[in-house]
């Protein structure tokens, strides 16, 4: 029924299929059995809200909870219409999903791509890793591809498939086998793509499977030129039959040319600018203000994620308090942290280390009126936006990051001409670096000095930098980010 509806509507327009591990909505079941939909706060979801007006969008994602699974089973239709988007949830076998998400995607691929391994000790690739690759990662990727192929088999519209991120590297190859050339396949990778050396950790069998699958795509989107270039180099280095024929941004393989192109992601400017006016955000803003008083606010907003380098920012803050006692009781550091991937040991441990370091700083420097660091653990996007309006200094110092949207959200909504401290290894550096204070992520001394410089910066300079940053973000936006990708795919369809 729904497929017929998709067929009938907008006949000449392409069917756009987004595939991602985490979907745009989560579902909660009420006592009367009905479901309420919670819309994810990600920019991609909002961008697609507007695209749905112009295109037919089918989103294929994994059910992440029992309630998601119950929602998926609650209707005979495999595809359901939710808030303007056609949604189909796949329901992987829980054991396969565990291997895919908690053994391969998050520890292994994420750690390689952010170069987080302590390589004398880990990782160890053993029989379990191989089993997790075959029975988890490959199996779930195949299930995604089969679901996509099944969803588009009856449509006579042009089809463009956009698999998102490192969870789905094998989808392009499977889909090409299943559907041949009748679809455009255009993955977008939200995270950094390191140079060839980093990939030596992944065994050849896994690496080849992943790279050849990606070369089944028509075009691959990256956050920055650097990532796109690194991808081309990685293919050239490891695959004897992949060539770049003098090009820095494409690979020739099996008679086809696959482009590697940068599409830097951005935030939903309109949505954020209206969000700051909402009563809940106003209330949370006054709570942050009450806690900070007239002290300067040094803020960070992150998932509890080793690549975000939260720990070194605390150590740099401690060094600031040791070396520049004039800031005592005049600054307040606030870290808003969302727990993430707690099944992975390194993440659990990282949270413990953060809490211990914050505790030590408070034990050493606090007095009756001043608690130098506050760490708030929990997910509250409204509170994050409220705090971003109020920072004097925003710390964004990742070891590696695809983009780091917090930097863009921050400079857009901030009301205090706050200073952005930005790592040269965040994707955002390439667009925002000129007007930020740059921090080398491993260098605690320079980070401390940058905090000090930001706290002492003249109002004029703060204003000039903040205005320039705001303008840069206003001119981008997540709709344009997606629109560019659709236009490139459409061009190839003509
Ligand atoms: P990543 O995608 O690696 O988590 P980004 O900075 O690109 O990092 O995006 C994170 C998103 O999650 C942003 O929209 C940010 O506002 C939101 N977010 C991060 N930390 C928190 C938090 N502590 N509370 C609420 N939202 C958060
Ligand atoms: C990063 C990744 C996304 C992922 C998100 C949250 O932004 O690029 O693909 O969805 O982190 O991680 P999670 O494991 O909770 O989905």
XYZ file of C-alpha atoms and ligand atoms in Angstrom:
537
model
C 0.000 0.000 0.000
C 2.648 2.516 1.078
C 4.928 1.462 -1.800
C 2.056 2.140 -4.193
C 1.656 5.530 -2.564
C 5.376 6.224 -3.052
C 5.006 5.153 -6.688
C 1.988 7.333 -7.309
C 3.319 10.523 -5.793
C 5.633 12.932 -7.586
C 6.217 10.524 -10.469
C 9.224 12.142 -12.031
C 11.082 12.773 -8.821
C 13.795 10.496 -7.499
C 13.262 8.322 -4.483
C 15.878 9.254 -1.900
C 16.851 6.503 0.505
C 18.785 7.413 3.632
C 20.286 4.511 5.544
C 21.786 4.989 8.980
C 22.343 2.910 12.054
C 20.579 5.384 14.360
C 17.300 6.494 12.884
C 15.551 9.858 12.945
C 12.942 8.860 15.528
C 12.654 6.732 18.606
C 9.360 5.318 19.823
C 7.776 5.045 23.246
C 4.807 2.866 23.988
C 2.074 4.318 26.197
C -0.039 2.310 28.667
C -2.915 2.169 26.166
C -0.561 0.541 23.644
C -0.227 3.541 21.338
C 3.180 4.897 20.384
C 4.595 8.376 20.789
C 7.332 9.483 18.436
C 10.407 11.293 19.659
C 12.192 13.163 16.957
C 15.989 12.977 17.093
C 17.647 16.345 17.518
C 20.198 15.678 14.749
C 20.525 18.194 11.961
C 20.121 15.501 9.330
C 16.591 14.780 10.522
C 15.537 18.406 10.300
C 17.197 18.827 6.924
C 15.231 15.893 5.635
C 12.043 17.342 7.024
C 12.399 20.110 4.459
C 13.581 17.739 1.739
C 10.478 15.638 2.179
C 8.523 18.585 0.762
C 10.489 18.276 -2.458
C 11.482 14.621 -2.631
C 10.216 11.259 -1.558
C 12.408 10.234 1.354
C 12.609 6.696 2.677
C 14.759 6.278 5.778
C 16.039 2.826 6.682
C 17.497 2.508 10.182
C 18.004 -0.091 12.886
C 15.484 -0.540 15.684
C 17.506 0.501 18.750
C 15.212 -0.532 21.590
C 12.439 -3.011 22.429
C 9.903 -0.237 21.925
C 11.308 0.536 18.457
C 10.968 -3.163 17.655
C 7.401 -3.269 18.954
C 6.580 -0.212 16.829
C 8.053 -1.890 13.761
C 5.980 -5.014 14.433
C 2.794 -3.105 15.237
C 1.794 -2.584 11.619
C 1.547 -4.944 8.703
C 3.219 -2.381 6.489
C 6.988 -2.633 6.570
C 7.255 1.025 5.620
C 5.339 3.577 7.674
C 4.799 7.277 7.184
C 6.140 9.280 10.140
C 6.235 13.066 10.171
C 6.651 13.420 6.399
C 9.231 10.636 6.054
C 8.721 7.026 5.016
C 10.446 4.995 7.709
C 11.479 1.369 7.721
C 13.227 -0.128 10.743
C 15.308 -3.235 10.346
C 15.395 -5.607 13.297
C 18.754 -7.350 13.384
C 19.267 -10.395 15.510
C 20.349 -8.948 18.911
C 23.553 -11.023 19.030
C 24.530 -9.958 15.508
C 23.765 -6.345 16.374
C 25.921 -6.509 19.511
C 28.882 -7.789 17.462
C 28.341 -5.177 14.743
C 27.901 -2.161 17.059
C 29.946 -2.987 20.152
C 32.755 -5.082 18.649
C 33.414 -3.694 15.174
C 31.828 -0.307 14.473
C 32.439 1.490 17.756
C 35.594 0.077 19.173
C 37.453 -0.994 16.040
C 36.491 1.312 13.153
C 35.811 4.399 15.284
C 39.116 3.922 17.132
C 41.072 3.501 13.882
C 39.468 6.538 12.273
C 40.068 8.755 15.318
C 43.467 7.108 15.962
C 42.646 6.359 19.574
C 44.475 3.075 20.044
C 47.203 2.694 22.617
C 48.910 0.420 20.070
C 51.473 -1.390 22.212
C 48.483 -2.871 24.071
C 45.468 -2.844 21.816
C 43.676 -3.780 19.696
C 44.214 -7.494 19.501
C 42.547 -8.977 16.470
C 41.571 -12.526 17.342
C 39.113 -15.218 16.321
C 36.293 -13.334 18.071
C 37.049 -10.203 16.047
C 36.804 -12.191 12.823
C 33.592 -13.758 13.993
C 32.228 -10.308 14.907
C 33.176 -9.079 11.445
C 31.406 -11.933 9.630
C 28.409 -12.636 11.858
C 27.932 -9.081 13.092
C 29.212 -6.293 10.859
C 28.826 -8.042 7.488
C 25.514 -9.663 8.466
C 23.897 -6.403 9.615
C 25.235 -4.529 6.577
C 23.774 -7.211 4.330
C 20.449 -6.917 6.117
C 20.462 -3.149 5.502
C 21.234 -3.699 1.816
C 18.530 -6.368 1.445
C 15.996 -4.106 3.106
C 16.884 -1.204 0.818
C 16.778 -3.419 -2.268
C 13.415 -4.827 -1.211
C 12.044 -1.321 -0.569
C 12.918 0.018 -4.015
C 12.318 -3.044 -6.164
C 8.923 -1.929 -7.479
C 9.630 1.722 -8.042
C 10.158 3.030 -11.543
C 11.624 6.269 -10.197
C 15.333 6.981 -10.198
C 16.755 5.900 -6.837
C 19.549 7.588 -4.879
C 20.804 5.799 -1.785
C 22.755 7.680 0.893
C 24.274 5.237 3.428
C 25.509 7.202 6.438
C 28.758 6.681 8.293
C 31.121 3.931 9.405
C 28.437 1.480 10.470
C 27.480 0.823 6.853
C 30.692 0.518 4.806
C 29.626 -2.790 3.263
C 26.211 -1.574 2.122
C 27.487 -0.008 -1.127
C 29.060 -3.266 -2.354
C 26.081 -5.453 -1.466
C 23.653 -3.002 -3.032
C 25.626 -2.794 -6.253
C 25.512 -6.603 -6.477
C 21.790 -6.621 -5.775
C 20.655 -3.680 -7.903
C 23.340 -3.130 -10.539
C 23.566 0.329 -12.066
C 19.962 1.343 -11.655
C 20.723 3.174 -8.390
C 23.081 5.982 -7.497
C 24.936 5.067 -4.315
C 26.465 7.933 -2.405
C 27.655 7.285 1.164
C 28.498 10.164 3.471
C 31.107 9.611 6.187
C 30.580 11.807 9.212
C 33.896 10.926 10.839
C 37.522 11.549 9.801
C 39.194 9.361 7.220
C 42.845 8.988 8.281
C 45.757 8.343 5.891
C 46.868 4.840 4.817
C 49.069 4.179 7.875
C 46.179 4.186 10.333
C 44.460 1.436 8.324
C 47.282 -1.078 8.774
C 45.591 -2.023 12.073
C 42.637 -3.495 10.194
C 43.479 -6.947 8.762
C 43.748 -7.082 4.984
C 40.625 -9.211 4.580
C 38.455 -6.683 6.426
C 40.183 -3.670 4.881
C 39.852 -4.932 1.320
C 36.206 -5.860 1.817
C 35.480 -2.386 3.178
C 37.406 -0.449 0.514
C 36.113 -2.492 -2.433
C 32.595 -2.120 -1.120
C 32.975 1.659 -0.886
C 34.270 1.623 -4.459
C 30.912 0.147 -5.427
C 29.538 3.657 -4.754
C 29.213 6.378 -7.387
C 30.512 9.134 -5.175
C 31.607 9.286 -1.521
C 30.996 12.330 0.648
C 33.452 13.426 3.352
C 33.499 16.295 5.821
C 36.722 17.873 4.506
C 39.059 17.799 1.506
C 41.650 16.253 3.759
C 39.404 13.240 4.456
C 38.574 12.846 0.760
C 42.250 13.012 -0.173
C 43.159 10.483 2.542
C 40.539 8.105 1.194
C 41.987 8.300 -2.316
C 45.475 7.700 -0.916
C 44.271 4.729 1.151
C 42.735 3.066 -1.913
C 45.862 3.705 -3.985
C 48.105 2.345 -1.250
C 46.252 -0.881 -0.488
C 44.386 -1.824 -3.670
C 46.607 -2.738 -6.634
C 43.713 -2.406 -9.090
C 42.504 1.027 -7.912
C 44.114 4.037 -9.590
C 43.713 7.756 -9.299
C 45.174 8.737 -12.684
C 46.661 11.945 -11.341
C 43.453 13.042 -9.625
C 43.395 13.931 -5.933
C 39.684 13.371 -5.650
C 38.646 10.322 -7.605
C 39.501 6.659 -8.026
C 39.249 4.602 -11.183
C 38.297 1.050 -10.456
C 36.714 -1.714 -12.541
C 35.986 0.644 -15.414
C 34.196 3.189 -13.226
C 35.228 6.497 -11.747
C 34.322 7.041 -8.102
C 34.486 10.599 -6.810
C 35.625 11.491 -3.282
C 34.151 14.879 -2.456
C 33.903 17.173 0.575
C 30.466 18.309 1.768
C 31.068 19.949 5.174
C 28.006 19.375 7.338
C 26.403 22.246 9.199
C 23.634 23.030 11.653
C 20.009 23.900 11.088
C 20.313 27.662 11.382
C 16.576 28.488 11.346
C 15.676 25.783 13.837
C 18.406 26.802 16.294
C 17.599 30.494 16.045
C 13.986 29.786 16.932
C 14.861 27.223 19.615
C 16.647 29.829 21.720
C 13.333 31.688 22.108
C 11.491 28.696 23.573
C 10.381 28.987 27.225
C 12.247 25.852 28.303
C 15.527 27.166 26.909
C 14.945 30.538 28.593
C 14.339 28.806 31.920
C 17.461 26.696 31.600
C 19.432 29.786 30.606
C 18.492 31.499 33.852
C 19.514 28.391 35.806
C 22.958 28.412 34.161
C 23.225 32.139 34.899
C 22.309 31.612 38.545
C 25.014 29.004 38.916
C 27.686 31.013 37.155
C 26.955 34.387 38.767
C 29.190 37.086 37.346
C 32.063 34.661 36.740
C 33.270 33.974 33.222
C 31.919 30.723 31.822
C 34.263 28.196 30.205
C 31.983 25.648 28.575
C 32.196 22.313 26.872
C 29.331 20.208 25.478
C 30.083 16.664 24.336
C 29.273 13.002 24.338
C 31.493 11.206 26.849
C 33.906 10.351 24.086
C 37.671 9.824 24.265
C 38.223 11.583 20.919
C 36.705 14.794 22.338
C 39.754 15.169 24.620
C 37.670 16.212 27.622
C 40.305 15.030 30.066
C 43.108 17.194 28.674
C 40.863 20.260 28.792
C 40.378 19.661 32.519
C 44.098 19.237 33.003
C 44.697 22.499 31.100
C 42.107 24.232 33.299
C 43.860 22.953 36.402
C 47.146 24.348 35.005
C 45.417 27.699 34.474
C 44.285 27.818 38.101
C 47.805 26.864 39.254
C 49.654 29.339 37.060
C 47.188 32.228 36.951
C 45.650 32.550 40.403
C 44.078 35.872 39.356
C 41.310 33.787 37.758
C 40.309 32.131 41.038
C 36.626 32.692 41.734
C 36.368 34.676 38.494
C 35.847 31.671 36.201
C 33.549 28.704 36.162
C 34.059 25.641 34.016
C 30.917 23.763 33.022
C 31.063 20.414 31.198
C 27.727 19.118 29.879
C 28.295 15.489 28.990
C 26.001 12.881 27.433
C 26.864 9.274 28.332
C 27.701 7.374 25.167
C 28.524 3.766 24.210
C 28.903 2.703 27.832
C 29.142 -0.974 26.810
C 32.617 -0.207 25.459
C 35.194 -0.396 28.251
C 37.227 2.637 27.093
C 34.143 4.875 27.312
C 33.192 3.739 30.826
C 36.728 4.232 31.982
C 36.960 7.641 30.337
C 33.929 8.869 32.291
C 35.536 7.664 35.523
C 38.752 9.526 34.692
C 36.854 12.737 33.897
C 34.924 12.607 37.170
C 38.134 11.902 39.118
C 39.994 14.827 37.515
C 37.081 17.229 38.088
C 36.875 16.049 41.702
C 40.598 16.684 42.226
C 40.356 20.205 40.812
C 37.419 21.015 43.069
C 39.138 19.464 46.079
C 42.222 21.581 45.466
C 40.736 24.960 44.560
C 37.133 25.319 45.717
C 36.046 27.468 48.646
C 32.667 28.062 50.326
C 31.387 30.119 47.395
C 33.203 28.738 44.394
C 33.220 25.311 42.803
C 35.672 25.655 39.877
C 34.280 22.794 37.742
C 30.760 21.479 37.351
C 30.255 18.291 35.360
C 26.632 17.589 34.455
C 26.055 14.136 32.993
C 22.845 13.574 31.034
C 21.219 14.369 27.721
C 19.363 17.667 27.563
C 19.676 19.452 24.239
C 17.744 22.497 25.504
C 20.170 22.899 28.383
C 23.100 22.559 25.978
C 21.691 25.291 23.745
C 20.968 27.517 26.776
C 24.551 27.155 28.029
C 25.969 27.763 24.546
C 24.270 31.164 24.592
C 26.206 32.099 27.700
C 29.788 30.966 27.295
C 32.766 33.314 27.406
C 35.033 30.516 26.229
C 33.920 27.392 24.336
C 36.366 24.479 24.462
C 36.334 22.324 21.330
C 39.689 20.543 21.430
C 39.161 17.051 19.941
C 42.017 14.724 19.081
C 40.178 14.092 15.824
C 36.638 14.922 14.784
C 34.753 14.754 11.502
C 33.212 18.185 12.005
C 32.246 18.904 15.634
C 28.872 20.546 15.289
C 29.020 21.961 18.794
C 31.478 24.578 17.488
C 28.972 25.699 14.842
C 25.978 25.585 17.199
C 27.929 27.565 19.773
C 29.062 30.436 17.590
C 25.579 30.738 16.095
C 23.618 31.088 19.352
C 26.161 32.658 21.708
C 25.141 36.065 23.096
C 28.311 37.083 24.891
C 30.808 37.407 22.051
C 32.384 34.268 23.491
C 35.732 33.030 22.212
C 35.952 29.684 20.404
C 38.959 27.519 21.297
C 39.226 25.098 18.412
C 41.455 22.116 17.779
C 43.306 22.045 14.497
C 42.105 18.440 14.219
C 38.376 19.188 14.202
C 36.751 19.288 10.755
C 35.300 22.684 11.735
C 38.846 24.084 11.816
C 38.854 24.410 8.009
C 35.861 26.762 8.039
C 36.088 28.459 11.448
C 39.807 28.306 12.270
C 40.624 31.820 11.080
C 38.490 33.473 13.770
C 39.024 30.985 16.608
C 41.965 30.541 18.975
C 43.628 27.371 17.766
C 44.584 24.728 20.299
C 46.889 21.813 19.471
C 44.953 18.997 21.173
C 47.925 17.251 22.805
C 49.543 20.445 24.098
C 48.214 21.249 27.549
C 50.505 24.230 28.001
C 49.274 25.935 24.808
C 45.681 25.087 25.697
C 46.130 26.718 29.102
C 47.652 29.792 27.457
C 44.783 29.941 24.964
C 42.205 29.878 27.790
C 44.138 32.680 29.504
C 44.280 34.687 26.279
C 40.564 34.217 25.676
C 39.705 35.331 29.218
C 41.828 38.478 28.798
C 40.810 39.317 25.235
C 39.533 42.859 24.623
C 35.827 43.310 24.018
C 36.509 44.669 20.539
C 38.457 41.644 19.466
C 35.933 39.241 20.971
C 33.159 41.026 19.114
C 34.995 41.011 15.805
C 35.783 37.304 15.999
C 32.312 36.297 17.217
C 30.566 38.282 14.452
C 32.764 36.719 11.766
C 32.116 33.214 13.102
C 28.365 33.767 13.346
C 28.240 35.007 9.769
C 30.168 31.997 8.482
C 27.708 29.586 10.093
C 24.657 31.611 9.022
C 25.799 31.349 5.419
C 26.070 27.537 5.522
C 23.334 25.320 6.964
C 22.383 21.701 6.863
C 19.784 22.056 4.096
C 22.446 23.275 1.704
C 24.732 20.457 2.829
C 22.205 17.846 1.785
C 20.995 19.747 -1.250
C 24.530 19.753 -2.726
C 24.729 15.987 -2.385
C 21.341 15.464 -4.008
C 22.256 17.820 -6.868
C 25.472 15.924 -7.587
C 23.632 12.608 -7.634
C 20.887 14.045 -9.869
C 23.494 15.392 -12.248
C 24.892 11.883 -12.638
C 21.401 10.495 -13.239
C 20.819 12.789 -16.224
P 29.378 13.897 17.742
O 28.539 13.782 16.498
O 30.698 13.207 17.651
O 28.666 13.546 18.998
P 29.110 16.765 17.264
O 29.660 17.925 18.017
O 29.301 16.825 15.786
O 29.749 15.454 17.893
O 27.541 16.653 17.484
C 27.007 16.387 18.755
C 25.544 16.808 18.817
O 25.009 16.355 20.059
C 25.383 18.322 18.802
O 24.166 18.665 18.191
C 25.340 18.671 20.300
O 24.643 19.854 20.627
C 24.645 17.460 20.883
N 25.185 17.256 22.241
C 26.461 16.979 22.552
N 26.619 16.935 23.885
C 25.424 17.189 24.420
C 24.957 17.281 25.771
N 25.779 17.109 26.806
N 23.668 17.542 25.952
C 22.844 17.704 24.896
N 23.213 17.661 23.612
C 24.491 17.397 23.370
C 28.791 10.372 15.794
C 28.654 9.423 14.619
C 27.191 9.053 14.382
C 26.584 8.518 15.684
C 26.776 9.545 16.803
C 26.244 9.064 18.150
O 28.176 11.556 15.461
O 29.211 10.014 13.453
O 27.072 8.088 13.358
O 25.207 8.221 15.513
O 28.170 9.826 16.954
O 26.755 7.796 18.457
P 25.806 6.542 18.746
O 26.746 5.385 18.863
O 25.115 6.870 20.022
O 24.831 6.422 17.611
